[in-house]
mmCIF file of C-alpha atoms in Angstrom:
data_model
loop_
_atom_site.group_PDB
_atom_site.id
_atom_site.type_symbol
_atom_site.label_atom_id
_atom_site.label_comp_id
_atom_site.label_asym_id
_atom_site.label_seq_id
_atom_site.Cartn_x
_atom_site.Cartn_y
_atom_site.Cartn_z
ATOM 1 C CA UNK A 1477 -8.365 9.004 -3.085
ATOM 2 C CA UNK A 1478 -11.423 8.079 -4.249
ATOM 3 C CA UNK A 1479 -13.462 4.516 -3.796
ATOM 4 C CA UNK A 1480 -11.789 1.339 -5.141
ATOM 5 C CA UNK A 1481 -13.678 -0.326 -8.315
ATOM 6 C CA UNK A 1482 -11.298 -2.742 -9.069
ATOM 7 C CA UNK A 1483 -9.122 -5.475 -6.880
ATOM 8 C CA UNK A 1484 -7.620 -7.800 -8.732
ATOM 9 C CA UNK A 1485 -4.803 -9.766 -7.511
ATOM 10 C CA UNK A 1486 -2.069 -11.632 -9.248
ATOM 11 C CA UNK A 1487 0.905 -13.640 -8.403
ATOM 12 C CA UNK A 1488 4.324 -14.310 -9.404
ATOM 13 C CA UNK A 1489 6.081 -16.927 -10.522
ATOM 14 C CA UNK A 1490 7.058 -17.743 -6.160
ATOM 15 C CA UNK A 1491 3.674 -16.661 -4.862
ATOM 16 C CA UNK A 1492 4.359 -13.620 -3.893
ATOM 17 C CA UNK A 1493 0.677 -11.070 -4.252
ATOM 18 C CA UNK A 1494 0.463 -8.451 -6.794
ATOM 19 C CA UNK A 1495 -2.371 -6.212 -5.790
ATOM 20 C CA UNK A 1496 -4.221 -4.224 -8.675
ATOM 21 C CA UNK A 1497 -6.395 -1.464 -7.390
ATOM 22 C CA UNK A 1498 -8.499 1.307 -9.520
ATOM 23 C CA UNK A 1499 -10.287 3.980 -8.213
ATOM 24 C CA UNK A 1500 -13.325 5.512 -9.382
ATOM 25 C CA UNK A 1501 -12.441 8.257 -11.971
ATOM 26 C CA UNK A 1502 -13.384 11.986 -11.057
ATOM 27 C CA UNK A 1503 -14.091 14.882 -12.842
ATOM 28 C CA UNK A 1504 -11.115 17.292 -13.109
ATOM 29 C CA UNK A 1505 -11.710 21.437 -13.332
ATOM 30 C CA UNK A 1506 -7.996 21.594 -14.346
ATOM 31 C CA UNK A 1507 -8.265 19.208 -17.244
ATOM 32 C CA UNK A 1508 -11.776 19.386 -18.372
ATOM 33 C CA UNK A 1509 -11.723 15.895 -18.178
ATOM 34 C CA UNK A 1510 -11.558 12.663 -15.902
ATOM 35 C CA UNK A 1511 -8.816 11.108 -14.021
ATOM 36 C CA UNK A 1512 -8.756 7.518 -13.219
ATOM 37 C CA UNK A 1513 -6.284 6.869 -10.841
ATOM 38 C CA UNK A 1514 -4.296 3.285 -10.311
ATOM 39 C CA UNK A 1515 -2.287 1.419 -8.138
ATOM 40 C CA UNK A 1516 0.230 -1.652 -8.410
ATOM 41 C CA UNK A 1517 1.632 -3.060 -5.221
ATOM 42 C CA UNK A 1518 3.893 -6.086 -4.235
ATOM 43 C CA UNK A 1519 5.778 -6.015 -0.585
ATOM 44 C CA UNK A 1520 8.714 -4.477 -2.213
ATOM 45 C CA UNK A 1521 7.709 -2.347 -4.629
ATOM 46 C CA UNK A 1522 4.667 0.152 -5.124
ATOM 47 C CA UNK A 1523 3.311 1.707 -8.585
ATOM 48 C CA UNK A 1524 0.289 4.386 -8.513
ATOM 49 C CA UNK A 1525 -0.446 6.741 -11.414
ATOM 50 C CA UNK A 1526 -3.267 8.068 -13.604
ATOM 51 C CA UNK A 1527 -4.941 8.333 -16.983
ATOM 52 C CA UNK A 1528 -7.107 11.070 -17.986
ATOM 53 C CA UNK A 1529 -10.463 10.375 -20.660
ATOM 54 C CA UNK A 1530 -13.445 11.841 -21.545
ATOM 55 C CA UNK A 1531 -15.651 10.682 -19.547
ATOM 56 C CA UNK A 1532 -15.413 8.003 -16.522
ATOM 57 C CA UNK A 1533 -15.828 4.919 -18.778
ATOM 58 C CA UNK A 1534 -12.996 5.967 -21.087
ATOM 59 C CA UNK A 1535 -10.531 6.515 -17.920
ATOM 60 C CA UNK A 1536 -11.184 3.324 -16.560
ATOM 61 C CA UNK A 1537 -11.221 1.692 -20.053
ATOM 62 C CA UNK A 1538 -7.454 3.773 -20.434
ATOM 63 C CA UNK A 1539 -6.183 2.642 -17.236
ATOM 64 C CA UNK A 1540 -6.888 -0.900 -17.673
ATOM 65 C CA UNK A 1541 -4.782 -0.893 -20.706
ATOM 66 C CA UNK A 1542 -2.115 1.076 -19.378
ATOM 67 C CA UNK A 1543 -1.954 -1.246 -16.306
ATOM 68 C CA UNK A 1544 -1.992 -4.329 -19.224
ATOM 69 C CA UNK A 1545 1.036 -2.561 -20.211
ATOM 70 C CA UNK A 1546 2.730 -2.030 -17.434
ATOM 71 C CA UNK A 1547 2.154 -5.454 -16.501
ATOM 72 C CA UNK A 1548 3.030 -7.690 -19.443
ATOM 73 C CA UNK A 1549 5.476 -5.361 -20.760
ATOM 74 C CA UNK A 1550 7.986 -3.884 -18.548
ATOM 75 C CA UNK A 1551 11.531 -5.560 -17.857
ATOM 76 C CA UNK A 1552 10.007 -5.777 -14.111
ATOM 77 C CA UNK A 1553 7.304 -7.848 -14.381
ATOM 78 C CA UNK A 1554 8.139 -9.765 -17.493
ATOM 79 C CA UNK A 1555 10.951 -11.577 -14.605
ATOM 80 C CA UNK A 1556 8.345 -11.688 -12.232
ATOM 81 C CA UNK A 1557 6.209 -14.274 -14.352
ATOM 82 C CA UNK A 1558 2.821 -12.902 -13.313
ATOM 83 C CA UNK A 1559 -0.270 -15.365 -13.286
ATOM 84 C CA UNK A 1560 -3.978 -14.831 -12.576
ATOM 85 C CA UNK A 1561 -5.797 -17.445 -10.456
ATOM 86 C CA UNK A 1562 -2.881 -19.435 -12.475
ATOM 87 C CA UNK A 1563 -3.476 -18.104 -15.922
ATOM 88 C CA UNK A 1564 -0.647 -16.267 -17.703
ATOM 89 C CA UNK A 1565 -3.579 -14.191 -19.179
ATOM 90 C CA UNK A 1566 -3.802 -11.469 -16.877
ATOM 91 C CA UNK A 1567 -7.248 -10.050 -18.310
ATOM 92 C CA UNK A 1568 -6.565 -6.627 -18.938
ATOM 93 C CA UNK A 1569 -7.172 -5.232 -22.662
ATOM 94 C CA UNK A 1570 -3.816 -4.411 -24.412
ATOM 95 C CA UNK A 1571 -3.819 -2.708 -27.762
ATOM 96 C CA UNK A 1572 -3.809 -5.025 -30.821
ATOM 97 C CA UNK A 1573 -0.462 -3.886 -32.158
ATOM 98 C CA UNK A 1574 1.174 -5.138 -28.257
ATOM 99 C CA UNK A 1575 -0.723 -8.510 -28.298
#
């Protein structure tokens, strides 16, 4: 895996840490194109996928929305009640038509 550009951590609604991590994005022969990889982890439970844009800042730019998806989205975390630094604002960019 490559080096980490972004740590954020959150919390839920009981404390409990929510690690965000993104790696830098590389340059892929088989796509023509760069992956960004990502990772979500809580004790319990452990997310890590990938987007793939055009060039690095698009991947990171993709993978902070998809992780603004995942994150205020999805049946799992909507329970969860997710803060940052004890804003329900997480500050990642989600597509107008989801805010």
């Amino acid at each position: 895996m490559h080096g980490i550009i972004v740590y954020r951590k959150l919390h839920t609604e009981n404390g409990e840490s929510v690690e965000i991590t993104i790696y830098q994005p590389f340059f892929s022969d088989e796509y023509k194109a760069y992956i960004c990889r990502y990772k979500i982890s809580k004790y319990d439970y452990l997310d890590e996928g990938r987007v793939i844009g055009e060039d690095m800042l698009q991947a990171i730019y993709l993978a902070m929305i998809k992780l603004g998806v995942i994150l205020s989205h999805s049946d799992y975390w909507k329970k969860e009640n997710l803060s940052w630094n004890g804003d329900k604002n997480l500050g990642f960019p989600l597509l107008d038509n989801l805010n």
